[in-house]
Short mmCIF file of N, CA and C and ligand atoms in Angstrom, two decimals:
data_model
loop_
_atom_site.label_atom_id
_atom_site.label_comp_id
_atom_site.label_asym_id
_atom_site.label_seq_id
_atom_site.Cartn_x
_atom_site.Cartn_y
_atom_site.Cartn_z
N MET A 1 109.49 61.68 51.54
CA MET A 1 109.71 63.09 51.82
C MET A 1 108.43 63.74 51.68
N LYS A 2 108.15 64.75 52.76
CA LYS A 2 106.94 65.62 52.64
C LYS A 2 107.47 67.04 52.24
N ILE A 3 106.61 67.37 51.23
CA ILE A 3 107.09 68.88 50.69
C ILE A 3 106.72 69.92 51.77
N LEU A 4 107.60 70.78 52.17
CA LEU A 4 107.32 71.91 53.10
C LEU A 4 107.09 73.11 52.37
N LEU A 5 107.83 73.47 51.30
CA LEU A 5 107.59 74.60 50.37
C LEU A 5 107.90 74.27 48.86
N THR A 6 107.07 74.56 48.05
CA THR A 6 107.19 74.31 46.64
C THR A 6 108.30 75.25 45.99
N ALA A 7 108.66 74.99 44.84
CA ALA A 7 109.64 76.04 44.16
C ALA A 7 108.96 77.32 43.98
N GLU A 8 107.66 77.22 43.64
CA GLU A 8 106.90 78.52 43.47
C GLU A 8 106.91 79.39 44.83
N GLN A 9 106.60 78.67 45.94
CA GLN A 9 106.56 79.30 47.12
C GLN A 9 107.82 79.89 47.59
N LEU A 10 108.94 79.18 47.28
CA LEU A 10 110.29 79.58 47.54
C LEU A 10 110.49 80.87 46.65
N ALA A 11 110.22 80.89 45.53
CA ALA A 11 110.52 81.91 44.54
C ALA A 11 109.69 83.20 45.09
N GLU A 12 108.42 83.11 45.46
CA GLU A 12 107.81 84.20 46.08
C GLU A 12 108.41 84.63 47.31
N GLY A 13 108.87 83.82 48.15
CA GLY A 13 109.65 84.17 49.52
C GLY A 13 110.90 85.08 49.16
N ILE A 14 111.50 84.60 48.09
CA ILE A 14 112.86 85.17 47.85
C ILE A 14 112.61 86.72 47.35
N SER A 15 111.51 86.78 46.60
CA SER A 15 111.13 88.05 45.96
C SER A 15 110.68 88.99 47.20
N ARG A 16 109.99 88.43 48.05
CA ARG A 16 109.60 89.24 49.21
C ARG A 16 110.77 89.74 50.01
N LEU A 17 111.69 88.71 50.19
CA LEU A 17 112.98 89.00 51.09
C LEU A 17 113.82 90.21 50.27
N ALA A 18 114.00 90.02 49.10
CA ALA A 18 114.59 90.92 48.20
C ALA A 18 114.09 92.26 48.26
N GLN A 19 112.66 92.35 48.23
CA GLN A 19 111.97 93.75 48.26
C GLN A 19 112.35 94.40 49.53
N ARG A 20 112.29 93.63 50.66
CA ARG A 20 112.55 94.22 52.04
C ARG A 20 114.00 94.76 52.07
N VAL A 21 114.94 93.91 51.52
CA VAL A 21 116.49 94.44 51.60
C VAL A 21 116.45 95.62 50.82
N ARG A 22 115.81 95.77 49.55
CA ARG A 22 115.84 96.88 48.76
C ARG A 22 115.28 98.19 49.45
N ASP A 23 114.12 97.93 50.13
CA ASP A 23 113.61 99.02 50.91
C ASP A 23 114.49 99.50 51.98
N ASP A 24 115.16 98.68 52.61
CA ASP A 24 116.04 98.94 53.72
C ASP A 24 117.49 99.56 53.30
N VAL A 25 118.06 99.02 52.22
CA VAL A 25 119.34 99.40 51.81
C VAL A 25 119.33 100.46 50.80
N GLY A 26 118.28 100.49 50.00
CA GLY A 26 118.18 101.38 48.77
C GLY A 26 119.28 101.14 47.90
N ARG A 27 119.92 102.25 47.38
CA ARG A 27 121.04 101.89 46.38
C ARG A 27 122.35 102.09 46.98
N ARG A 28 122.52 101.88 48.34
CA ARG A 28 123.81 102.10 48.85
C ARG A 28 124.60 100.70 48.60
N PRO A 29 125.87 100.75 48.58
CA PRO A 29 126.60 99.51 48.33
C PRO A 29 126.47 98.52 49.47
N ILE A 30 126.29 97.21 49.26
CA ILE A 30 126.28 96.16 50.24
C ILE A 30 127.21 95.05 49.91
N THR A 31 127.81 94.41 50.89
CA THR A 31 128.53 93.20 50.79
C THR A 31 127.65 91.92 51.20
N VAL A 32 127.19 91.09 50.31
CA VAL A 32 126.44 89.97 50.66
C VAL A 32 127.56 88.80 51.11
N VAL A 33 127.37 88.28 52.28
CA VAL A 33 128.14 87.27 52.69
C VAL A 33 127.36 85.98 52.92
N GLY A 34 127.47 85.03 52.12
CA GLY A 34 126.75 83.86 52.20
C GLY A 34 127.37 82.86 53.00
N VAL A 35 126.73 81.89 53.74
CA VAL A 35 127.28 80.86 54.42
C VAL A 35 127.29 79.44 53.71
N LEU A 36 128.43 79.10 53.36
CA LEU A 36 128.51 77.88 52.66
C LEU A 36 128.20 76.70 53.54
N THR A 37 127.53 75.52 53.11
CA THR A 37 127.13 75.44 51.78
C THR A 37 125.83 75.60 51.42
N GLY A 38 124.96 75.59 52.57
CA GLY A 38 123.46 75.45 52.40
C GLY A 38 122.99 76.92 51.77
N SER A 39 123.68 78.03 51.68
CA SER A 39 123.02 79.18 51.23
C SER A 39 123.33 79.43 49.78
N ILE A 40 123.95 78.54 49.00
CA ILE A 40 124.44 78.77 47.60
C ILE A 40 123.23 79.17 46.59
N VAL A 41 122.13 78.39 46.87
CA VAL A 41 120.91 78.57 45.97
C VAL A 41 120.28 79.82 46.31
N LEU A 42 120.04 80.14 47.71
CA LEU A 42 119.47 81.35 48.08
C LEU A 42 120.24 82.58 47.58
N VAL A 43 121.64 82.54 47.81
CA VAL A 43 122.47 83.56 47.50
C VAL A 43 122.33 83.97 46.01
N SER A 44 122.31 82.96 45.13
CA SER A 44 122.18 83.23 43.77
C SER A 44 120.95 83.74 43.36
N ASP A 45 119.87 83.27 43.96
CA ASP A 45 118.40 83.80 43.61
C ASP A 45 118.35 85.09 44.12
N LEU A 46 118.79 85.50 45.39
CA LEU A 46 118.63 86.81 46.00
C LEU A 46 119.43 87.89 45.29
N ILE A 47 120.62 87.62 45.10
CA ILE A 47 121.42 88.79 44.52
C ILE A 47 121.02 89.20 43.26
N ARG A 48 120.24 88.26 42.39
CA ARG A 48 119.78 88.78 41.17
C ARG A 48 118.51 89.62 41.22
N ARG A 49 117.98 89.72 42.48
CA ARG A 49 116.88 90.62 42.74
C ARG A 49 117.28 91.88 43.43
N LEU A 50 118.61 92.03 43.76
CA LEU A 50 118.88 93.42 44.50
C LEU A 50 119.33 94.48 43.39
N GLU A 51 119.40 95.65 43.95
CA GLU A 51 119.65 96.86 43.08
C GLU A 51 121.03 97.35 43.71
N GLY A 52 121.63 98.33 42.95
CA GLY A 52 122.76 99.00 43.52
C GLY A 52 123.93 98.03 43.51
N PRO A 53 125.07 98.78 44.04
CA PRO A 53 126.38 97.89 43.95
C PRO A 53 126.30 96.71 44.96
N VAL A 54 126.44 95.49 44.45
CA VAL A 54 126.49 94.36 45.42
C VAL A 54 127.75 93.70 45.16
N ARG A 55 128.62 93.37 46.20
CA ARG A 55 129.61 92.45 46.32
C ARG A 55 129.24 91.15 46.92
N VAL A 56 129.86 90.06 46.46
CA VAL A 56 129.38 88.90 47.08
C VAL A 56 130.62 88.01 47.62
N SER A 57 130.68 87.53 48.83
CA SER A 57 131.66 86.77 49.43
C SER A 57 130.99 85.64 50.25
N MET A 58 131.88 84.71 50.54
CA MET A 58 131.36 83.38 51.24
C MET A 58 132.24 83.12 52.46
N VAL A 59 131.60 82.74 53.38
CA VAL A 59 132.26 82.01 54.40
C VAL A 59 131.57 80.71 54.72
N TRP A 60 132.40 79.84 55.44
CA TRP A 60 132.05 78.37 55.60
C TRP A 60 131.68 78.12 57.10
N ALA A 61 130.47 77.55 57.38
CA ALA A 61 130.13 77.12 58.85
C ALA A 61 129.62 75.76 58.77
N SER A 62 129.88 74.94 59.80
CA SER A 62 129.24 73.76 59.90
C SER A 62 129.10 73.33 61.46
N SER A 63 127.81 72.86 61.68
CA SER A 63 127.62 72.37 63.12
C SER A 63 127.32 70.87 63.08
N TYR A 64 127.16 70.30 61.90
CA TYR A 64 126.72 68.96 61.82
C TYR A 64 127.97 68.17 61.12
N ARG A 65 128.08 66.92 61.29
CA ARG A 65 129.01 65.98 60.98
C ARG A 65 128.43 64.72 60.41
N GLY A 66 128.47 64.50 59.10
CA GLY A 66 128.05 63.35 58.54
C GLY A 66 126.58 63.05 58.71
N ALA A 67 126.31 61.74 58.82
CA ALA A 67 124.79 61.30 58.97
C ALA A 67 124.30 61.48 60.26
N THR A 68 123.98 62.79 60.47
CA THR A 68 123.16 63.21 61.60
C THR A 68 122.40 64.39 61.43
N THR A 69 121.35 64.59 62.37
CA THR A 69 120.23 65.63 62.07
C THR A 69 120.39 66.51 63.33
N THR A 70 121.40 66.37 64.23
CA THR A 70 121.50 67.18 65.56
C THR A 70 122.83 67.90 65.42
N PRO A 71 122.75 69.19 65.90
CA PRO A 71 124.07 69.96 65.87
C PRO A 71 125.17 69.63 66.78
N GLY A 72 126.39 69.78 66.27
CA GLY A 72 127.50 69.51 67.06
C GLY A 72 128.29 70.77 67.22
N ARG A 73 129.69 70.67 67.42
CA ARG A 73 130.52 71.84 67.67
C ARG A 73 130.49 72.65 66.41
N LEU A 74 130.36 74.03 66.57
CA LEU A 74 130.48 74.78 65.46
C LEU A 74 131.82 75.31 65.01
N GLU A 75 132.04 74.98 63.64
CA GLU A 75 133.36 75.15 63.06
C GLU A 75 133.08 76.37 62.03
N LEU A 76 133.95 77.31 61.98
CA LEU A 76 133.90 78.47 61.01
C LEU A 76 135.24 78.67 60.28
N ARG A 77 135.03 79.04 58.93
CA ARG A 77 136.22 79.37 58.03
C ARG A 77 135.92 80.76 57.44
N LEU A 78 136.73 81.72 57.71
CA LEU A 78 136.55 82.93 57.18
C LEU A 78 137.45 83.63 56.32
N ASP A 79 138.41 82.77 55.89
CA ASP A 79 139.60 83.29 55.09
C ASP A 79 139.30 83.80 53.74
N LEU A 80 138.02 83.67 53.17
CA LEU A 80 137.80 84.14 51.78
C LEU A 80 137.14 85.57 51.97
N LEU A 81 137.08 86.06 53.12
CA LEU A 81 136.21 87.34 53.17
C LEU A 81 137.24 88.54 52.69
N PRO A 82 136.53 89.47 51.94
CA PRO A 82 137.50 90.70 51.53
C PRO A 82 137.51 91.62 52.78
N ASP A 83 138.21 92.76 52.68
CA ASP A 83 138.26 93.79 53.79
C ASP A 83 136.84 94.32 53.92
N LEU A 84 136.26 94.34 55.06
CA LEU A 84 134.89 94.69 55.42
C LEU A 84 134.84 96.08 56.18
N ALA A 85 136.07 96.64 56.38
CA ALA A 85 136.04 97.92 57.19
C ALA A 85 135.15 99.03 56.61
N GLY A 86 134.08 99.40 57.33
CA GLY A 86 133.33 100.43 56.79
C GLY A 86 132.22 100.10 56.04
N GLN A 87 132.06 98.72 55.80
CA GLN A 87 131.06 98.15 54.89
C GLN A 87 129.60 97.81 55.47
N GLU A 88 128.58 97.98 54.62
CA GLU A 88 127.35 97.46 55.09
C GLU A 88 127.32 95.93 54.49
N VAL A 89 127.10 95.08 55.46
CA VAL A 89 127.06 93.65 55.26
C VAL A 89 125.77 92.99 55.35
N LEU A 90 125.42 92.20 54.35
CA LEU A 90 124.20 91.37 54.57
C LEU A 90 124.66 89.80 54.65
N LEU A 91 124.40 89.34 55.85
CA LEU A 91 124.73 87.90 56.10
C LEU A 91 123.62 87.09 55.71
N VAL A 92 123.84 86.05 54.72
CA VAL A 92 122.89 85.17 54.34
C VAL A 92 123.00 83.79 54.63
N ASP A 93 122.07 83.18 55.37
CA ASP A 93 122.28 81.61 55.75
C ASP A 93 121.01 81.19 55.26
N ASP A 94 121.00 79.81 55.17
CA ASP A 94 119.80 79.04 54.88
C ASP A 94 118.76 79.01 55.94
N ILE A 95 119.20 78.57 57.15
CA ILE A 95 118.26 78.35 58.11
C ILE A 95 118.80 78.83 59.54
N PHE A 96 117.85 79.33 60.35
CA PHE A 96 118.16 79.89 61.68
C PHE A 96 117.44 78.81 62.54
N ASP A 97 118.40 78.00 63.26
CA ASP A 97 117.89 76.92 64.07
C ASP A 97 118.09 77.24 65.53
N THR A 98 119.25 76.88 66.12
CA THR A 98 119.46 77.39 67.51
C THR A 98 120.00 78.85 67.30
N GLY A 99 120.55 79.31 66.28
CA GLY A 99 120.86 80.73 66.19
C GLY A 99 122.31 80.78 66.57
N ARG A 100 123.05 79.75 66.88
CA ARG A 100 124.60 79.84 67.25
C ARG A 100 125.46 80.30 66.17
N THR A 101 125.11 79.77 64.97
CA THR A 101 125.90 80.03 63.69
C THR A 101 125.79 81.53 63.41
N MET A 102 124.60 82.02 63.33
CA MET A 102 124.41 83.48 63.03
C MET A 102 125.03 84.37 64.06
N GLU A 103 124.85 83.91 65.38
CA GLU A 103 125.46 84.77 66.49
C GLU A 103 126.89 84.95 66.38
N ALA A 104 127.54 83.65 66.06
CA ALA A 104 128.94 83.76 65.89
C ALA A 104 129.41 84.62 64.69
N LEU A 105 128.77 84.26 63.60
CA LEU A 105 129.28 85.09 62.36
C LEU A 105 128.98 86.57 62.44
N VAL A 106 127.92 86.99 63.07
CA VAL A 106 127.66 88.38 63.10
C VAL A 106 128.75 89.00 64.00
N LYS A 107 129.15 88.29 65.05
CA LYS A 107 130.22 88.93 65.91
C LYS A 107 131.50 89.07 65.07
N GLU A 108 131.94 87.85 64.35
CA GLU A 108 133.13 87.91 63.64
C GLU A 108 133.17 88.98 62.52
N LEU A 109 131.94 89.31 61.99
CA LEU A 109 131.88 90.34 60.76
C LEU A 109 132.05 91.70 61.52
N ARG A 110 131.49 91.85 62.63
CA ARG A 110 131.61 93.15 63.27
C ARG A 110 133.11 93.41 63.89
N CYS A 111 133.72 92.46 64.40
CA CYS A 111 135.15 92.41 64.70
C CYS A 111 136.00 92.88 63.45
N ARG A 112 135.58 92.45 62.25
CA ARG A 112 136.36 92.86 61.07
C ARG A 112 135.98 94.26 60.50
N GLY A 113 135.17 95.01 61.37
CA GLY A 113 135.11 96.53 61.03
C GLY A 113 133.87 96.80 60.06
N ALA A 114 133.00 95.80 59.98
CA ALA A 114 131.86 96.15 59.27
C ALA A 114 130.94 97.26 59.90
N LYS A 115 130.53 98.33 59.08
CA LYS A 115 129.84 99.29 59.66
C LYS A 115 128.42 98.83 60.08
N GLN A 116 127.90 98.04 59.38
CA GLN A 116 126.51 97.47 59.89
C GLN A 116 126.51 96.01 59.25
N VAL A 117 125.86 95.21 60.13
CA VAL A 117 125.70 93.83 59.79
C VAL A 117 124.06 93.44 59.97
N ARG A 118 123.58 93.27 58.77
CA ARG A 118 122.23 92.68 58.76
C ARG A 118 122.28 91.30 58.55
N SER A 119 121.23 90.54 58.94
CA SER A 119 121.15 89.21 58.80
C SER A 119 119.93 88.65 58.12
N LEU A 120 120.06 87.67 57.25
CA LEU A 120 118.91 87.25 56.45
C LEU A 120 118.96 85.76 56.32
N VAL A 121 117.69 85.14 56.61
CA VAL A 121 117.65 83.53 56.55
C VAL A 121 116.52 83.36 55.73
N LEU A 122 116.56 82.23 54.91
CA LEU A 122 115.38 81.76 54.16
C LEU A 122 114.36 81.19 55.15
N LEU A 123 114.80 80.36 56.18
CA LEU A 123 113.97 79.72 57.19
C LEU A 123 114.33 79.87 58.52
N ARG A 124 113.34 79.74 59.39
CA ARG A 124 113.64 79.77 60.79
C ARG A 124 112.88 78.66 61.47
N LYS A 125 113.42 77.78 62.34
CA LYS A 125 112.78 76.84 62.94
C LYS A 125 112.08 77.32 64.22
N GLN A 126 110.83 76.99 64.35
CA GLN A 126 109.96 77.58 65.52
C GLN A 126 110.42 76.85 66.84
N GLY A 127 110.62 77.68 67.77
CA GLY A 127 110.88 77.30 69.21
C GLY A 127 112.15 76.58 69.39
N ARG A 128 113.17 77.00 68.68
CA ARG A 128 114.50 76.46 68.81
C ARG A 128 115.71 77.31 69.20
N SER A 129 115.36 78.66 69.10
CA SER A 129 116.38 79.71 69.30
C SER A 129 117.01 79.54 70.76
N GLU A 130 118.44 79.73 70.70
CA GLU A 130 119.06 79.67 71.99
C GLU A 130 119.78 80.88 72.27
N VAL A 131 119.67 81.89 71.36
CA VAL A 131 120.42 83.16 71.48
C VAL A 131 119.58 84.36 71.54
N GLU A 132 120.25 85.55 71.98
CA GLU A 132 119.30 86.73 71.95
C GLU A 132 119.07 87.43 70.74
N ILE A 133 119.95 87.14 69.70
CA ILE A 133 119.77 88.02 68.42
C ILE A 133 118.66 87.20 67.60
N LYS A 134 118.22 88.15 66.85
CA LYS A 134 117.09 87.57 65.83
C LYS A 134 117.57 88.05 64.46
N PRO A 135 117.27 87.11 63.42
CA PRO A 135 117.56 87.57 62.00
C PRO A 135 116.80 88.89 61.75
N ASP A 136 117.40 89.76 60.87
CA ASP A 136 116.69 90.86 60.39
C ASP A 136 115.57 90.60 59.38
N PHE A 137 115.85 89.55 58.62
CA PHE A 137 114.82 89.23 57.56
C PHE A 137 114.75 87.67 57.59
N VAL A 138 113.47 87.25 57.64
CA VAL A 138 113.12 85.77 57.55
C VAL A 138 112.17 85.47 56.55
N GLY A 139 112.48 84.51 55.57
CA GLY A 139 111.60 84.29 54.66
C GLY A 139 110.34 83.39 55.20
N PHE A 140 110.64 82.34 55.84
CA PHE A 140 109.52 81.43 56.25
C PHE A 140 109.86 80.86 57.60
N ASP A 141 108.85 80.82 58.53
CA ASP A 141 108.85 80.09 59.73
C ASP A 141 108.49 78.60 59.27
N ILE A 142 109.26 77.64 59.86
CA ILE A 142 108.88 76.18 59.56
C ILE A 142 108.89 75.41 60.89
N PRO A 143 108.19 74.30 60.85
CA PRO A 143 108.13 73.44 62.11
C PRO A 143 109.58 72.89 62.52
N ASP A 144 109.64 72.34 63.61
CA ASP A 144 111.02 71.78 63.97
C ASP A 144 110.98 70.36 63.39
N ALA A 145 111.59 70.38 62.07
CA ALA A 145 111.77 69.01 61.50
C ALA A 145 113.14 69.28 60.69
N PHE A 146 113.87 68.19 60.28
CA PHE A 146 114.93 68.39 59.49
C PHE A 146 114.69 68.55 57.90
N ALA A 147 115.04 69.69 57.50
CA ALA A 147 114.60 70.20 56.10
C ALA A 147 115.83 69.82 55.09
N VAL A 148 115.48 69.46 53.91
CA VAL A 148 116.43 69.30 52.89
C VAL A 148 116.00 69.94 51.64
N GLY A 149 116.86 70.22 50.52
CA GLY A 149 116.54 70.70 49.45
C GLY A 149 116.78 72.32 49.33
N TYR A 150 116.74 72.82 48.10
CA TYR A 150 117.18 74.33 47.80
C TYR A 150 118.34 74.65 48.55
N GLY A 151 119.35 73.80 48.48
CA GLY A 151 120.69 73.96 49.16
C GLY A 151 120.87 73.37 50.44
N LEU A 152 119.83 72.92 51.12
CA LEU A 152 120.17 72.16 52.34
C LEU A 152 120.27 70.74 52.08
N ASP A 153 121.30 70.19 52.80
CA ASP A 153 121.58 68.66 52.62
C ASP A 153 121.28 67.82 53.68
N TYR A 154 121.24 66.58 53.43
CA TYR A 154 121.35 65.50 54.53
C TYR A 154 122.62 64.62 54.19
N ASN A 155 123.79 64.86 54.96
CA ASN A 155 125.01 63.98 54.64
C ASN A 155 125.34 64.15 53.04
N GLY A 156 125.34 65.43 52.67
CA GLY A 156 125.80 65.74 51.29
C GLY A 156 124.76 65.60 50.14
N ALA A 157 123.62 64.93 50.58
CA ALA A 157 122.56 64.67 49.62
C ALA A 157 121.48 65.56 49.59
N TRP A 158 120.66 65.71 48.57
CA TRP A 158 119.48 66.33 48.32
C TRP A 158 119.55 67.93 48.30
N ARG A 159 120.72 68.50 48.10
CA ARG A 159 120.93 69.84 48.08
C ARG A 159 120.25 70.46 46.70
N HIS A 160 120.16 69.60 45.73
CA HIS A 160 119.78 70.11 44.42
C HIS A 160 118.28 70.20 44.27
N LEU A 161 117.55 69.64 45.15
CA LEU A 161 116.09 69.66 45.02
C LEU A 161 115.59 71.09 44.82
N PRO A 162 114.75 71.35 43.90
CA PRO A 162 114.33 72.76 43.72
C PRO A 162 113.23 73.18 44.60
N TYR A 163 112.82 72.10 45.51
CA TYR A 163 111.68 72.54 46.63
C TYR A 163 112.34 72.16 47.89
N LEU A 164 111.72 72.55 49.10
CA LEU A 164 112.12 72.19 50.33
C LEU A 164 111.30 71.05 50.96
N ALA A 165 111.93 70.02 51.44
CA ALA A 165 111.20 68.87 51.99
C ALA A 165 111.61 68.67 53.52
N GLU A 166 110.78 67.83 54.07
CA GLU A 166 110.99 67.43 55.41
C GLU A 166 111.60 65.98 55.35
N LEU A 167 112.74 65.74 55.98
CA LEU A 167 113.41 64.51 55.84
C LEU A 167 112.61 63.51 56.78
N GLU A 168 112.15 62.33 56.18
CA GLU A 168 111.48 61.34 57.01
C GLU A 168 112.49 60.03 57.17
N PRO A 169 112.14 59.25 58.12
CA PRO A 169 113.03 58.09 58.45
C PRO A 169 113.30 57.30 57.24
N ALA A 170 112.34 57.11 56.36
CA ALA A 170 112.60 56.22 55.21
C ALA A 170 113.74 56.72 54.24
N ASP A 171 113.61 58.18 54.30
CA ASP A 171 114.53 58.80 53.37
C ASP A 171 116.10 58.59 53.93
N ILE A 172 116.23 58.75 55.14
CA ILE A 172 117.53 58.32 55.67
C ILE A 172 118.07 57.07 55.34
N HIS A 173 117.07 55.93 55.36
CA HIS A 173 117.72 54.60 54.81
C HIS A 173 117.95 54.64 53.41
N GLU A 174 117.20 55.47 52.60
CA GLU A 174 117.26 55.33 51.04
C GLU A 174 118.77 56.08 50.90
N GLU A 175 119.14 57.06 51.68
CA GLU A 175 120.23 57.90 51.43
C GLU A 175 121.45 57.02 51.75
N ARG A 176 121.39 56.25 52.84
CA ARG A 176 122.43 55.43 53.38
C ARG A 176 122.78 54.20 52.32
N ASP A 177 121.56 53.79 51.79
CA ASP A 177 121.71 52.74 50.88
C ASP A 177 122.40 53.10 49.49
N SER A 178 122.14 54.34 49.14
CA SER A 178 122.72 54.83 47.98
C SER A 178 124.19 55.33 47.93
N GLN A 179 124.61 55.73 49.27
CA GLN A 179 125.96 56.19 49.47
C GLN A 179 126.35 57.17 48.46
N ILE A 180 125.41 58.24 48.26
CA ILE A 180 125.75 59.18 47.26
C ILE A 180 126.84 60.06 47.55
N ASP A 181 127.20 60.20 48.91
CA ASP A 181 128.18 61.07 49.28
C ASP A 181 128.75 60.72 50.70
N SER A 182 129.93 60.50 50.83
CA SER A 182 130.44 60.20 52.10
C SER A 182 131.51 61.04 52.69
N ASP A 183 131.31 62.42 52.11
CA ASP A 183 132.47 63.28 52.67
C ASP A 183 131.96 63.94 53.98
N GLY A 184 130.83 63.74 54.40
CA GLY A 184 130.46 64.22 55.75
C GLY A 184 130.12 65.65 56.00
N ASP A 185 129.70 66.37 54.85
CA ASP A 185 129.60 67.74 54.86
C ASP A 185 128.18 68.20 55.28
N SER A 186 127.37 67.29 55.88
CA SER A 186 125.98 67.61 56.28
C SER A 186 125.91 68.99 57.10
N GLY A 187 124.98 69.68 56.81
CA GLY A 187 124.53 70.79 57.50
C GLY A 187 125.56 72.11 57.52
N THR A 188 126.30 72.11 56.39
CA THR A 188 127.05 73.20 56.05
C THR A 188 126.30 74.21 55.38
P1 LIG B 201 122.03 76.94 64.09
O1 LIG B 201 123.55 77.40 64.42
O2 LIG B 201 121.20 78.01 63.94
O3 LIG B 201 121.75 75.99 65.09
O4 LIG B 201 122.07 76.05 62.84
C1 LIG B 201 122.42 76.68 61.39
C2 LIG B 201 122.87 75.77 60.64
O5 LIG B 201 122.71 74.47 60.84
C3 LIG B 201 122.36 76.14 59.16
O6 LIG B 201 123.32 76.88 58.51
C4 LIG B 201 122.30 74.68 58.63
O7 LIG B 201 123.64 74.44 57.85
C5 LIG B 201 122.18 73.61 59.65
N1 LIG B 201 120.84 73.33 59.92
C6 LIG B 201 119.99 73.58 60.98
N2 LIG B 201 118.84 73.01 60.65
C7 LIG B 201 118.88 72.28 59.54
C8 LIG B 201 117.90 71.61 58.82
O8 LIG B 201 116.75 71.42 59.09
N3 LIG B 201 118.56 70.86 57.72
C9 LIG B 201 119.66 71.07 57.30
N4 LIG B 201 119.98 70.57 56.06
N5 LIG B 201 120.48 71.84 57.92
C10 LIG B 201 120.21 72.50 58.90
MG1 LIG B 202 124.76 76.10 57.42
#
């Protein structure tokens, strides 16, 4: 695996992102909506750097199935959301690739009456967007490679890495051999 971002670089990036959110939102209340499962580490690091009243909720999205690194059909689950009527929402996802996940979720959150929906991603892949919308806050632009670590998985593995790495063909074989997880939740 090739390291794309070290734990130190990630921490600096999150601090920068949090500062920009604080500059933008001030001390007004916001509802942070994280996208399971890839955003869990980011959400936990980010919310501890915010000021003012913060509510946290999660939605679930997946466009990958099992041992694959290319997106499939998008599935969403929104049943954990609180009432968002009149709320300022910060949608937080691990990575903006084609942008389809973020586009669909921003639309859903607006439909639920959110007063404003801002979007934040840790990573954005270069040259991949298929949508009109752009994330409001981006931590890092990365090359078009399959990334794991810091919450991002491949077939359920490697979410726990404290750094971000690029998956290489040899890693895919290693993961297959170890059969660490076969529940097929890759890319969530
Ligand atoms: P999009 O809808 O923008 O194409 O894809 C966004 C979702 O796909 C992310 O929330 C993430 O779950 C998954 N994804 C996209 N690229 C990668 C990647 O390089 N590595 C991993 N682990 N997941 C990815
Ligand atoms: Mg995801």
